[in-house]
Short mmCIF file of N, CA and C in Angstrom, two decimals:
data_model
loop_
_atom_site.label_atom_id
_atom_site.label_comp_id
_atom_site.label_asym_id
_atom_site.label_seq_id
_atom_site.Cartn_x
_atom_site.Cartn_y
_atom_site.Cartn_z
N UNK A 8 -12.31 -31.57 15.45
CA UNK A 8 -12.22 -32.60 14.45
C UNK A 8 -10.77 -33.06 14.32
N UNK A 9 -10.53 -34.35 14.28
CA UNK A 9 -9.19 -34.91 14.10
C UNK A 9 -8.93 -35.00 12.60
N UNK A 10 -7.87 -34.36 12.14
CA UNK A 10 -7.58 -34.28 10.72
C UNK A 10 -6.81 -35.45 10.17
N UNK A 11 -6.06 -36.18 10.98
CA UNK A 11 -5.12 -37.17 10.46
C UNK A 11 -5.81 -38.27 9.66
N UNK A 12 -7.05 -38.57 9.94
CA UNK A 12 -7.74 -39.63 9.21
C UNK A 12 -8.90 -39.07 8.38
N UNK A 13 -8.79 -37.85 7.93
CA UNK A 13 -9.85 -37.22 7.15
C UNK A 13 -10.05 -37.94 5.83
N UNK A 14 -11.25 -38.45 5.61
CA UNK A 14 -11.60 -39.07 4.33
C UNK A 14 -12.40 -38.09 3.51
N UNK A 15 -12.57 -38.41 2.25
CA UNK A 15 -13.38 -37.55 1.39
C UNK A 15 -14.83 -37.52 1.88
N UNK A 16 -15.34 -38.66 2.33
CA UNK A 16 -16.71 -38.69 2.87
C UNK A 16 -16.84 -37.79 4.10
N UNK A 17 -15.83 -37.81 4.97
CA UNK A 17 -15.83 -36.92 6.14
C UNK A 17 -15.89 -35.46 5.69
N UNK A 18 -15.01 -35.14 4.74
CA UNK A 18 -14.94 -33.77 4.25
C UNK A 18 -16.29 -33.35 3.66
N UNK A 19 -16.84 -34.19 2.78
CA UNK A 19 -18.11 -33.84 2.12
C UNK A 19 -19.25 -33.73 3.12
N UNK A 20 -19.28 -34.60 4.12
CA UNK A 20 -20.39 -34.54 5.08
C UNK A 20 -20.30 -33.28 5.95
N UNK A 21 -19.09 -32.74 6.12
CA UNK A 21 -18.92 -31.54 6.95
C UNK A 21 -19.07 -30.24 6.16
N UNK A 22 -18.85 -30.34 4.87
CA UNK A 22 -18.91 -29.13 4.06
C UNK A 22 -20.38 -28.73 3.86
N UNK A 23 -20.69 -27.50 4.20
CA UNK A 23 -22.05 -27.01 4.00
C UNK A 23 -22.01 -25.93 2.94
N UNK A 24 -22.86 -26.07 1.97
CA UNK A 24 -22.90 -25.10 0.89
C UNK A 24 -23.18 -23.70 1.43
N UNK A 25 -22.34 -22.76 1.08
CA UNK A 25 -22.52 -21.36 1.47
C UNK A 25 -22.77 -20.53 0.23
N UNK A 26 -23.66 -19.61 0.34
CA UNK A 26 -23.83 -18.65 -0.75
C UNK A 26 -22.86 -17.51 -0.52
N UNK A 27 -22.32 -16.96 -1.60
CA UNK A 27 -21.41 -15.82 -1.41
C UNK A 27 -22.10 -14.71 -0.61
N UNK A 28 -21.35 -14.13 0.31
CA UNK A 28 -21.91 -13.04 1.12
C UNK A 28 -22.15 -11.82 0.24
N UNK A 29 -23.30 -11.25 0.38
CA UNK A 29 -23.61 -9.99 -0.29
C UNK A 29 -24.01 -9.04 0.82
N UNK A 30 -23.00 -8.40 1.40
CA UNK A 30 -23.30 -7.60 2.57
C UNK A 30 -22.95 -6.13 2.39
N UNK A 31 -22.56 -5.75 1.18
CA UNK A 31 -22.27 -4.35 0.93
C UNK A 31 -20.95 -3.87 1.49
N UNK A 32 -20.21 -4.74 2.17
CA UNK A 32 -18.95 -4.33 2.78
C UNK A 32 -17.75 -4.60 1.89
N UNK A 33 -17.99 -5.13 0.70
CA UNK A 33 -16.87 -5.45 -0.17
C UNK A 33 -16.18 -4.19 -0.64
N UNK A 34 -14.87 -4.27 -0.68
CA UNK A 34 -14.09 -3.14 -1.14
C UNK A 34 -13.93 -3.17 -2.66
N UNK A 35 -13.91 -4.35 -3.23
CA UNK A 35 -13.62 -4.51 -4.65
C UNK A 35 -14.87 -4.92 -5.42
N UNK A 36 -14.96 -4.42 -6.66
CA UNK A 36 -16.12 -4.73 -7.48
C UNK A 36 -15.78 -5.59 -8.68
N UNK A 37 -14.51 -5.64 -9.05
CA UNK A 37 -14.12 -6.52 -10.16
C UNK A 37 -14.16 -7.95 -9.66
N UNK A 38 -14.79 -8.83 -10.43
CA UNK A 38 -15.03 -10.21 -10.00
C UNK A 38 -13.97 -11.17 -10.53
N UNK A 39 -13.59 -12.10 -9.67
CA UNK A 39 -12.69 -13.19 -10.03
C UNK A 39 -13.15 -14.43 -9.28
N UNK A 40 -12.67 -15.59 -9.73
CA UNK A 40 -13.02 -16.84 -9.08
C UNK A 40 -11.81 -17.77 -9.12
N UNK A 41 -11.73 -18.63 -8.12
CA UNK A 41 -10.64 -19.61 -8.04
C UNK A 41 -11.24 -20.97 -7.73
N UNK A 42 -10.69 -22.01 -8.37
CA UNK A 42 -11.12 -23.37 -8.07
C UNK A 42 -10.28 -23.91 -6.93
N UNK A 43 -10.94 -24.45 -5.92
CA UNK A 43 -10.28 -25.11 -4.79
C UNK A 43 -10.43 -26.61 -5.06
N UNK A 44 -9.46 -27.22 -5.77
CA UNK A 44 -9.61 -28.62 -6.22
C UNK A 44 -9.21 -29.62 -5.14
N UNK A 45 -10.18 -30.41 -4.70
CA UNK A 45 -9.94 -31.48 -3.74
C UNK A 45 -9.86 -32.78 -4.56
N UNK A 46 -8.74 -33.48 -4.43
CA UNK A 46 -8.51 -34.69 -5.22
C UNK A 46 -9.17 -35.88 -4.53
N UNK A 47 -10.02 -36.58 -5.29
CA UNK A 47 -10.79 -37.73 -4.77
C UNK A 47 -9.85 -38.92 -4.57
N UNK A 48 -9.50 -39.15 -3.32
CA UNK A 48 -8.67 -40.30 -2.91
C UNK A 48 -9.18 -40.79 -1.56
N UNK A 49 -8.73 -41.97 -1.15
CA UNK A 49 -9.08 -42.45 0.20
C UNK A 49 -8.62 -41.42 1.22
N UNK A 50 -7.42 -40.87 1.02
CA UNK A 50 -6.93 -39.74 1.81
C UNK A 50 -6.81 -38.58 0.83
N UNK A 51 -7.82 -37.72 0.77
CA UNK A 51 -7.88 -36.68 -0.27
C UNK A 51 -6.72 -35.70 -0.21
N UNK A 52 -6.48 -35.08 -1.36
CA UNK A 52 -5.44 -34.06 -1.46
C UNK A 52 -6.04 -32.73 -1.88
N UNK A 53 -5.25 -31.69 -1.74
CA UNK A 53 -5.64 -30.34 -2.17
C UNK A 53 -4.64 -29.93 -3.24
N UNK A 54 -5.12 -29.65 -4.45
CA UNK A 54 -4.26 -29.30 -5.57
C UNK A 54 -3.95 -27.81 -5.55
N UNK A 55 -2.67 -27.49 -5.64
CA UNK A 55 -2.21 -26.10 -5.64
C UNK A 55 -1.23 -25.89 -6.78
N UNK A 56 -1.01 -24.65 -7.12
CA UNK A 56 -0.03 -24.31 -8.14
C UNK A 56 0.97 -23.31 -7.57
N UNK A 57 2.12 -23.26 -8.21
CA UNK A 57 3.05 -22.17 -7.93
C UNK A 57 3.11 -21.36 -9.21
N UNK A 58 2.82 -20.08 -9.08
CA UNK A 58 2.75 -19.20 -10.24
C UNK A 58 4.13 -18.99 -10.84
N UNK A 59 4.15 -18.74 -12.12
CA UNK A 59 5.40 -18.50 -12.83
C UNK A 59 6.12 -17.28 -12.27
N UNK A 60 7.43 -17.35 -12.23
CA UNK A 60 8.25 -16.23 -11.77
C UNK A 60 8.24 -15.08 -12.78
N UNK A 61 7.75 -15.34 -13.99
CA UNK A 61 7.71 -14.31 -15.04
C UNK A 61 6.47 -13.43 -15.00
N UNK A 62 5.51 -13.77 -14.15
CA UNK A 62 4.28 -12.98 -14.09
C UNK A 62 4.52 -11.62 -13.45
N UNK A 63 3.74 -10.62 -13.89
CA UNK A 63 3.86 -9.27 -13.32
C UNK A 63 3.34 -9.21 -11.89
N UNK A 64 2.24 -9.91 -11.61
CA UNK A 64 1.63 -9.87 -10.28
C UNK A 64 1.69 -11.25 -9.64
N UNK A 65 2.04 -11.27 -8.37
CA UNK A 65 2.07 -12.49 -7.56
C UNK A 65 3.02 -13.55 -8.12
N UNK A 66 4.10 -13.12 -8.75
CA UNK A 66 5.08 -14.04 -9.33
C UNK A 66 5.62 -14.99 -8.27
N UNK A 67 5.66 -16.29 -8.61
CA UNK A 67 6.23 -17.30 -7.73
C UNK A 67 5.37 -17.70 -6.55
N UNK A 68 4.22 -17.09 -6.38
CA UNK A 68 3.39 -17.40 -5.21
C UNK A 68 2.59 -18.69 -5.41
N UNK A 69 2.29 -19.36 -4.30
CA UNK A 69 1.41 -20.52 -4.31
C UNK A 69 -0.02 -20.00 -4.43
N UNK A 70 -0.79 -20.65 -5.30
CA UNK A 70 -2.15 -20.18 -5.57
C UNK A 70 -3.04 -21.34 -5.99
N UNK A 71 -4.32 -21.05 -6.05
CA UNK A 71 -5.28 -21.96 -6.67
C UNK A 71 -5.46 -21.50 -8.11
N UNK A 72 -5.86 -22.40 -9.02
CA UNK A 72 -6.16 -21.96 -10.37
C UNK A 72 -7.31 -20.96 -10.32
N UNK A 73 -7.16 -19.84 -10.98
CA UNK A 73 -8.23 -18.85 -10.95
C UNK A 73 -7.83 -17.56 -11.62
N UNK A 74 -8.81 -16.68 -11.74
CA UNK A 74 -8.55 -15.39 -12.36
C UNK A 74 -9.83 -14.61 -12.56
N UNK A 75 -9.70 -13.53 -13.30
CA UNK A 75 -10.81 -12.61 -13.53
C UNK A 75 -11.93 -13.25 -14.34
N UNK A 76 -13.15 -12.82 -14.04
CA UNK A 76 -14.31 -13.26 -14.80
C UNK A 76 -14.28 -12.57 -16.16
N UNK A 77 -14.44 -13.36 -17.22
CA UNK A 77 -14.52 -12.83 -18.59
C UNK A 77 -15.97 -12.62 -18.97
N UNK A 78 -16.19 -11.79 -19.99
CA UNK A 78 -17.56 -11.55 -20.46
C UNK A 78 -18.19 -12.83 -21.00
N UNK A 79 -17.37 -13.80 -21.41
CA UNK A 79 -17.90 -15.06 -21.94
C UNK A 79 -18.31 -16.04 -20.84
N UNK A 80 -17.93 -15.77 -19.58
CA UNK A 80 -18.25 -16.67 -18.48
C UNK A 80 -19.71 -16.49 -18.05
N UNK A 81 -20.43 -17.61 -17.96
CA UNK A 81 -21.84 -17.56 -17.57
C UNK A 81 -22.01 -17.30 -16.07
N UNK A 82 -20.97 -17.59 -15.28
CA UNK A 82 -21.07 -17.45 -13.82
C UNK A 82 -19.68 -17.43 -13.21
N UNK A 83 -19.63 -17.21 -11.91
CA UNK A 83 -18.36 -17.29 -11.20
C UNK A 83 -17.81 -18.72 -11.25
N UNK A 84 -18.69 -19.70 -11.14
CA UNK A 84 -18.26 -21.10 -11.21
C UNK A 84 -17.67 -21.39 -12.59
N UNK A 85 -18.31 -20.90 -13.64
CA UNK A 85 -17.79 -21.09 -14.99
C UNK A 85 -16.42 -20.45 -15.14
N UNK A 86 -16.22 -19.29 -14.53
CA UNK A 86 -14.92 -18.62 -14.59
C UNK A 86 -13.84 -19.46 -13.90
N UNK A 87 -14.15 -20.00 -12.72
CA UNK A 87 -13.19 -20.83 -11.99
C UNK A 87 -12.83 -22.07 -12.81
N UNK A 88 -13.82 -22.70 -13.43
CA UNK A 88 -13.57 -23.91 -14.22
C UNK A 88 -12.76 -23.59 -15.47
N UNK A 89 -13.05 -22.47 -16.13
CA UNK A 89 -12.29 -22.05 -17.32
C UNK A 89 -10.85 -21.80 -16.96
N UNK A 90 -10.62 -21.08 -15.87
CA UNK A 90 -9.25 -20.77 -15.44
C UNK A 90 -8.49 -22.04 -15.08
N UNK A 91 -9.14 -23.00 -14.42
CA UNK A 91 -8.47 -24.26 -14.06
C UNK A 91 -8.08 -25.03 -15.32
N UNK A 92 -8.92 -24.96 -16.34
CA UNK A 92 -8.58 -25.63 -17.59
C UNK A 92 -7.42 -24.93 -18.28
N UNK A 93 -7.45 -23.59 -18.30
CA UNK A 93 -6.38 -22.84 -18.95
C UNK A 93 -5.04 -23.00 -18.22
N UNK A 94 -5.06 -23.00 -16.89
CA UNK A 94 -3.82 -23.00 -16.12
C UNK A 94 -3.20 -24.38 -15.94
N UNK A 95 -4.03 -25.40 -15.69
CA UNK A 95 -3.48 -26.73 -15.40
C UNK A 95 -4.18 -27.87 -16.13
N UNK A 96 -5.00 -27.55 -17.13
CA UNK A 96 -5.66 -28.54 -17.98
C UNK A 96 -6.62 -29.45 -17.23
N UNK A 97 -7.35 -28.91 -16.26
CA UNK A 97 -8.41 -29.67 -15.60
C UNK A 97 -9.67 -29.50 -16.43
N UNK A 98 -10.18 -30.58 -17.04
CA UNK A 98 -11.39 -30.45 -17.85
C UNK A 98 -12.58 -30.05 -16.97
N UNK A 99 -13.33 -29.01 -17.36
CA UNK A 99 -14.47 -28.58 -16.53
C UNK A 99 -15.45 -29.70 -16.20
N UNK A 100 -15.66 -30.61 -17.16
CA UNK A 100 -16.63 -31.69 -16.94
C UNK A 100 -16.14 -32.71 -15.91
N UNK A 101 -14.86 -32.67 -15.55
CA UNK A 101 -14.35 -33.61 -14.56
C UNK A 101 -14.45 -33.07 -13.13
N UNK A 102 -14.92 -31.84 -12.98
CA UNK A 102 -15.02 -31.22 -11.65
C UNK A 102 -16.44 -31.35 -11.11
N UNK A 103 -16.56 -31.92 -9.92
CA UNK A 103 -17.85 -31.98 -9.22
C UNK A 103 -17.89 -30.80 -8.25
N UNK A 104 -18.56 -29.73 -8.65
CA UNK A 104 -18.62 -28.54 -7.81
C UNK A 104 -19.53 -28.82 -6.63
N UNK A 105 -19.01 -28.58 -5.41
CA UNK A 105 -19.82 -28.85 -4.22
C UNK A 105 -20.25 -27.58 -3.50
N UNK A 106 -19.72 -26.43 -3.90
CA UNK A 106 -20.16 -25.19 -3.27
C UNK A 106 -19.12 -24.09 -3.37
N UNK A 107 -19.41 -23.00 -2.71
CA UNK A 107 -18.51 -21.85 -2.71
C UNK A 107 -18.29 -21.39 -1.27
N UNK A 108 -17.17 -20.71 -1.08
CA UNK A 108 -16.89 -20.05 0.19
C UNK A 108 -17.17 -18.57 0.01
N UNK A 109 -17.27 -17.81 1.09
CA UNK A 109 -17.51 -16.37 0.95
C UNK A 109 -16.39 -15.71 0.15
N UNK A 110 -16.72 -14.72 -0.67
CA UNK A 110 -15.70 -14.04 -1.47
C UNK A 110 -14.70 -13.29 -0.60
N UNK A 111 -13.52 -13.13 -1.16
CA UNK A 111 -12.41 -12.49 -0.46
C UNK A 111 -11.93 -11.31 -1.31
N UNK A 112 -11.66 -10.18 -0.67
CA UNK A 112 -11.11 -9.04 -1.39
C UNK A 112 -9.60 -9.21 -1.53
N UNK A 113 -9.11 -9.06 -2.76
CA UNK A 113 -7.67 -9.16 -2.99
C UNK A 113 -7.04 -7.78 -2.97
N UNK A 114 -5.74 -7.74 -2.75
CA UNK A 114 -5.02 -6.46 -2.74
C UNK A 114 -4.90 -5.90 -4.15
N UNK A 115 -5.18 -6.72 -5.17
CA UNK A 115 -5.09 -6.25 -6.56
C UNK A 115 -6.42 -5.71 -7.07
N UNK A 116 -7.42 -5.60 -6.19
CA UNK A 116 -8.67 -4.96 -6.59
C UNK A 116 -9.77 -5.89 -7.05
N UNK A 117 -9.65 -7.18 -6.79
CA UNK A 117 -10.69 -8.13 -7.19
C UNK A 117 -11.41 -8.68 -5.97
N UNK A 118 -12.67 -9.03 -6.18
CA UNK A 118 -13.42 -9.81 -5.20
C UNK A 118 -13.37 -11.24 -5.73
N UNK A 119 -12.67 -12.13 -5.01
CA UNK A 119 -12.42 -13.49 -5.47
C UNK A 119 -13.36 -14.45 -4.76
N UNK A 120 -14.11 -15.24 -5.54
CA UNK A 120 -15.00 -16.25 -4.98
C UNK A 120 -14.34 -17.61 -5.10
N UNK A 121 -14.05 -18.28 -3.97
CA UNK A 121 -13.49 -19.63 -4.00
C UNK A 121 -14.58 -20.66 -4.30
N UNK A 122 -14.37 -21.46 -5.34
CA UNK A 122 -15.31 -22.50 -5.76
C UNK A 122 -14.69 -23.84 -5.40
N UNK A 123 -15.35 -24.59 -4.53
CA UNK A 123 -14.81 -25.87 -4.06
C UNK A 123 -15.33 -26.98 -4.96
N UNK A 124 -14.39 -27.79 -5.49
CA UNK A 124 -14.77 -28.88 -6.37
C UNK A 124 -13.94 -30.12 -6.13
N UNK A 125 -14.53 -31.27 -6.41
CA UNK A 125 -13.84 -32.55 -6.28
C UNK A 125 -13.38 -32.95 -7.68
N UNK A 126 -12.10 -33.37 -7.78
CA UNK A 126 -11.56 -33.80 -9.07
C UNK A 126 -11.07 -35.24 -8.96
N UNK A 127 -11.06 -35.97 -10.09
CA UNK A 127 -10.60 -37.35 -10.06
C UNK A 127 -9.09 -37.44 -9.80
N UNK A 128 -8.63 -38.57 -9.27
CA UNK A 128 -7.21 -38.70 -8.93
C UNK A 128 -6.30 -38.96 -10.13
N UNK A 129 -6.86 -39.31 -11.27
CA UNK A 129 -6.04 -39.73 -12.40
C UNK A 129 -5.88 -38.67 -13.49
N UNK A 130 -6.13 -37.42 -13.16
CA UNK A 130 -5.97 -36.36 -14.16
C UNK A 130 -4.49 -36.14 -14.46
N UNK A 131 -4.20 -35.83 -15.71
CA UNK A 131 -2.83 -35.50 -16.11
C UNK A 131 -2.76 -33.99 -16.24
N UNK A 132 -2.12 -33.35 -15.27
CA UNK A 132 -2.04 -31.90 -15.27
C UNK A 132 -1.01 -31.45 -16.29
N UNK A 133 -1.33 -30.37 -16.95
CA UNK A 133 -0.39 -29.77 -17.90
C UNK A 133 -0.38 -28.28 -17.58
N UNK A 134 0.67 -27.86 -16.90
CA UNK A 134 0.76 -26.46 -16.47
C UNK A 134 0.99 -25.54 -17.66
N UNK A 135 0.24 -24.47 -17.71
CA UNK A 135 0.45 -23.43 -18.72
C UNK A 135 1.80 -22.77 -18.43
N UNK A 136 2.72 -22.88 -19.37
CA UNK A 136 4.08 -22.36 -19.16
C UNK A 136 4.08 -20.86 -18.87
N UNK A 137 3.11 -20.14 -19.41
CA UNK A 137 3.06 -18.69 -19.20
C UNK A 137 2.63 -18.31 -17.78
N UNK A 138 1.84 -19.18 -17.14
CA UNK A 138 1.25 -18.81 -15.86
C UNK A 138 1.69 -19.65 -14.66
N UNK A 139 2.05 -20.92 -14.89
CA UNK A 139 2.26 -21.85 -13.78
C UNK A 139 3.65 -22.48 -13.85
N UNK A 140 4.41 -22.38 -12.76
CA UNK A 140 5.73 -22.99 -12.69
C UNK A 140 5.64 -24.46 -12.27
N UNK A 141 4.72 -24.78 -11.35
CA UNK A 141 4.57 -26.16 -10.90
C UNK A 141 3.17 -26.39 -10.34
N UNK A 142 2.79 -27.67 -10.33
CA UNK A 142 1.52 -28.12 -9.77
C UNK A 142 1.87 -29.15 -8.71
N UNK A 143 1.27 -29.02 -7.51
CA UNK A 143 1.56 -29.98 -6.46
C UNK A 143 0.31 -30.24 -5.64
N UNK A 144 0.37 -31.34 -4.90
CA UNK A 144 -0.77 -31.75 -4.07
C UNK A 144 -0.33 -31.83 -2.62
N UNK A 145 -1.12 -31.22 -1.75
CA UNK A 145 -0.91 -31.28 -0.31
C UNK A 145 -2.01 -32.17 0.28
N UNK A 146 -1.66 -33.09 1.18
CA UNK A 146 -2.73 -33.88 1.81
C UNK A 146 -3.77 -32.94 2.44
N UNK A 147 -5.04 -33.20 2.16
CA UNK A 147 -6.10 -32.33 2.67
C UNK A 147 -6.06 -32.26 4.20
N UNK A 148 -5.78 -33.38 4.86
CA UNK A 148 -5.74 -33.38 6.32
C UNK A 148 -4.66 -32.43 6.83
N UNK A 149 -3.55 -32.35 6.11
CA UNK A 149 -2.47 -31.43 6.50
C UNK A 149 -2.86 -29.99 6.17
N UNK A 150 -3.45 -29.79 5.00
CA UNK A 150 -3.85 -28.44 4.60
C UNK A 150 -4.85 -27.83 5.58
N UNK A 151 -5.74 -28.66 6.11
CA UNK A 151 -6.81 -28.16 6.99
C UNK A 151 -6.41 -28.12 8.46
N UNK A 152 -5.15 -28.41 8.76
CA UNK A 152 -4.68 -28.34 10.15
C UNK A 152 -4.41 -26.88 10.49
N UNK A 153 -5.28 -26.31 11.31
CA UNK A 153 -5.22 -24.87 11.61
C UNK A 153 -3.90 -24.46 12.25
N UNK A 154 -3.29 -25.33 13.02
CA UNK A 154 -2.04 -24.99 13.69
C UNK A 154 -0.89 -24.71 12.76
N UNK A 155 -1.02 -25.05 11.49
CA UNK A 155 0.07 -24.81 10.53
C UNK A 155 0.08 -23.36 10.03
N UNK A 156 -0.99 -22.60 10.29
CA UNK A 156 -1.10 -21.22 9.79
C UNK A 156 -0.77 -20.23 10.91
N UNK A 157 0.10 -19.30 10.60
CA UNK A 157 0.56 -18.32 11.58
C UNK A 157 0.15 -16.93 11.12
N UNK A 158 -0.43 -16.13 12.02
CA UNK A 158 -0.89 -14.80 11.62
C UNK A 158 0.25 -13.78 11.56
N UNK A 159 0.11 -12.86 10.65
CA UNK A 159 0.99 -11.70 10.56
C UNK A 159 0.09 -10.51 10.31
N UNK A 160 0.11 -9.55 11.22
CA UNK A 160 -0.71 -8.34 11.05
C UNK A 160 0.13 -7.28 10.36
N UNK A 161 -0.38 -6.80 9.24
CA UNK A 161 0.31 -5.74 8.50
C UNK A 161 -0.61 -4.53 8.45
N UNK A 162 -0.02 -3.40 8.23
CA UNK A 162 -0.80 -2.16 8.18
C UNK A 162 -0.68 -1.57 6.80
N UNK A 163 -1.83 -1.32 6.19
CA UNK A 163 -1.89 -0.77 4.85
C UNK A 163 -2.95 0.32 4.82
N UNK A 164 -2.56 1.46 4.34
CA UNK A 164 -3.49 2.60 4.25
C UNK A 164 -4.17 2.89 5.59
N UNK A 165 -3.42 2.73 6.66
CA UNK A 165 -3.94 3.04 7.99
C UNK A 165 -4.79 1.95 8.62
N UNK A 166 -5.00 0.84 7.90
CA UNK A 166 -5.81 -0.26 8.44
C UNK A 166 -4.96 -1.47 8.72
N UNK A 167 -5.32 -2.19 9.79
CA UNK A 167 -4.65 -3.44 10.11
C UNK A 167 -5.27 -4.55 9.25
N UNK A 168 -4.43 -5.40 8.73
CA UNK A 168 -4.88 -6.48 7.86
C UNK A 168 -4.12 -7.75 8.26
N UNK A 169 -4.83 -8.83 8.57
CA UNK A 169 -4.18 -10.08 8.98
C UNK A 169 -3.92 -10.95 7.75
N UNK A 170 -2.70 -11.43 7.68
CA UNK A 170 -2.26 -12.34 6.62
C UNK A 170 -1.83 -13.64 7.29
N UNK A 171 -2.14 -14.77 6.67
CA UNK A 171 -1.77 -16.08 7.21
C UNK A 171 -0.59 -16.63 6.44
N UNK A 172 0.34 -17.27 7.17
CA UNK A 172 1.58 -17.79 6.60
C UNK A 172 1.74 -19.26 6.96
N UNK A 173 2.31 -20.04 6.03
CA UNK A 173 2.57 -21.45 6.28
C UNK A 173 3.59 -21.97 5.27
N UNK A 174 4.22 -23.08 5.58
CA UNK A 174 5.11 -23.78 4.67
C UNK A 174 4.58 -25.17 4.43
N UNK A 175 4.73 -25.69 3.23
CA UNK A 175 4.49 -27.10 2.94
C UNK A 175 5.63 -27.55 2.04
N UNK A 176 6.42 -28.50 2.53
CA UNK A 176 7.63 -28.92 1.85
C UNK A 176 8.45 -27.67 1.54
N UNK A 177 8.78 -27.40 0.29
CA UNK A 177 9.55 -26.18 -0.01
C UNK A 177 8.67 -25.03 -0.51
N UNK A 178 7.36 -25.17 -0.36
CA UNK A 178 6.42 -24.14 -0.83
C UNK A 178 6.00 -23.23 0.33
N UNK A 179 6.06 -21.95 0.11
CA UNK A 179 5.60 -20.95 1.08
C UNK A 179 4.16 -20.61 0.71
N UNK A 180 3.22 -20.97 1.57
CA UNK A 180 1.79 -20.75 1.33
C UNK A 180 1.36 -19.59 2.23
N UNK A 181 0.88 -18.53 1.63
CA UNK A 181 0.54 -17.36 2.44
C UNK A 181 -0.53 -16.52 1.75
N UNK A 182 -0.90 -15.44 2.41
CA UNK A 182 -1.83 -14.48 1.84
C UNK A 182 -3.21 -15.05 1.59
N UNK A 183 -3.78 -14.70 0.43
CA UNK A 183 -5.14 -15.12 0.12
C UNK A 183 -5.27 -16.64 0.07
N UNK A 184 -4.29 -17.32 -0.49
CA UNK A 184 -4.36 -18.78 -0.59
C UNK A 184 -4.43 -19.42 0.79
N UNK A 185 -3.54 -19.03 1.68
CA UNK A 185 -3.57 -19.57 3.05
C UNK A 185 -4.87 -19.19 3.75
N UNK A 186 -5.34 -17.98 3.53
CA UNK A 186 -6.60 -17.54 4.14
C UNK A 186 -7.79 -18.35 3.67
N UNK A 187 -7.82 -18.69 2.38
CA UNK A 187 -8.92 -19.49 1.83
C UNK A 187 -8.88 -20.90 2.41
N UNK A 188 -7.70 -21.50 2.48
CA UNK A 188 -7.59 -22.85 3.05
C UNK A 188 -8.04 -22.83 4.51
N UNK A 189 -7.61 -21.83 5.23
CA UNK A 189 -7.98 -21.71 6.64
C UNK A 189 -9.50 -21.54 6.78
N UNK A 190 -10.10 -20.74 5.92
CA UNK A 190 -11.56 -20.55 5.93
C UNK A 190 -12.28 -21.86 5.64
N UNK A 191 -11.73 -22.66 4.71
CA UNK A 191 -12.31 -23.96 4.41
C UNK A 191 -12.24 -24.87 5.63
N UNK A 192 -11.13 -24.84 6.35
CA UNK A 192 -10.99 -25.66 7.57
C UNK A 192 -12.04 -25.26 8.60
N UNK A 193 -12.22 -23.96 8.77
CA UNK A 193 -13.23 -23.48 9.73
C UNK A 193 -14.63 -23.85 9.26
N UNK A 194 -14.86 -23.80 7.96
CA UNK A 194 -16.17 -24.13 7.40
C UNK A 194 -16.57 -25.57 7.69
N UNK A 195 -15.60 -26.49 7.62
CA UNK A 195 -15.96 -27.89 7.85
C UNK A 195 -15.86 -28.30 9.32
N UNK A 196 -15.56 -27.34 10.18
CA UNK A 196 -15.65 -27.60 11.60
C UNK A 196 -14.36 -27.87 12.31
N UNK A 197 -13.21 -27.60 11.67
CA UNK A 197 -11.94 -27.74 12.37
C UNK A 197 -11.85 -26.59 13.35
N UNK A 198 -11.43 -26.87 14.55
CA UNK A 198 -11.36 -25.83 15.58
C UNK A 198 -9.92 -25.37 15.75
N UNK A 199 -9.73 -24.06 16.00
CA UNK A 199 -8.37 -23.54 16.20
C UNK A 199 -7.70 -24.15 17.41
#
C-alpha cells in the first residue's frame, strides 16, 4: 500500500474490526485501554501526547491518551474514552469508535487494549497539566510508514523482547506506542 496519499476513506476501508485476542498467553491481568485518535481530514492525522516530565512512570514519553480501567467504566472502550477526555479534553461523544487492536502487555503490569477512533478536526485540546506536557498530530500516512520504525531487541528476565523506535520532528516515539502504530499499519495492509 502506498502511504503518501492515504485518505480517511482508504484507511477506513482497510481497517478490519478485530476482537481482542483471548488466548491465555497474556502475562498481565490488570486492564487498561488507550484511544488511538485518527483526525478526520482529507489527509488524516494521528493524535499523540507527550507525557508530563513530572509523572512517576513513563515521564516525558510519547503516548496515546489512556490508562487503567476504573470500576466505573462499563467497558474497555469506555475507559479509553474517559481517559482521552481527562488527558486532552476529547469529548467521548465526538469519537467514532471503529474497532480495537489486539491487547498488548505493558512492562508496568497492564494488558492495554488499543481502541481506534475517528475524531473531528476542529476539537480544541486542553492538556491536563498533571499528565500531559504537549499534544501533537502526526500525518497518518507518515505514522503508518513501516520503514520509520527500527527494532531494538532487549533482554529482560532472560527473555528477548523487541521494542520499536522512531522519531517524528523532535518527538521520540518508541516502546508500546510505536508498537501499536506499527500493528495498526500491519492491520490495514501496509507491508514491511
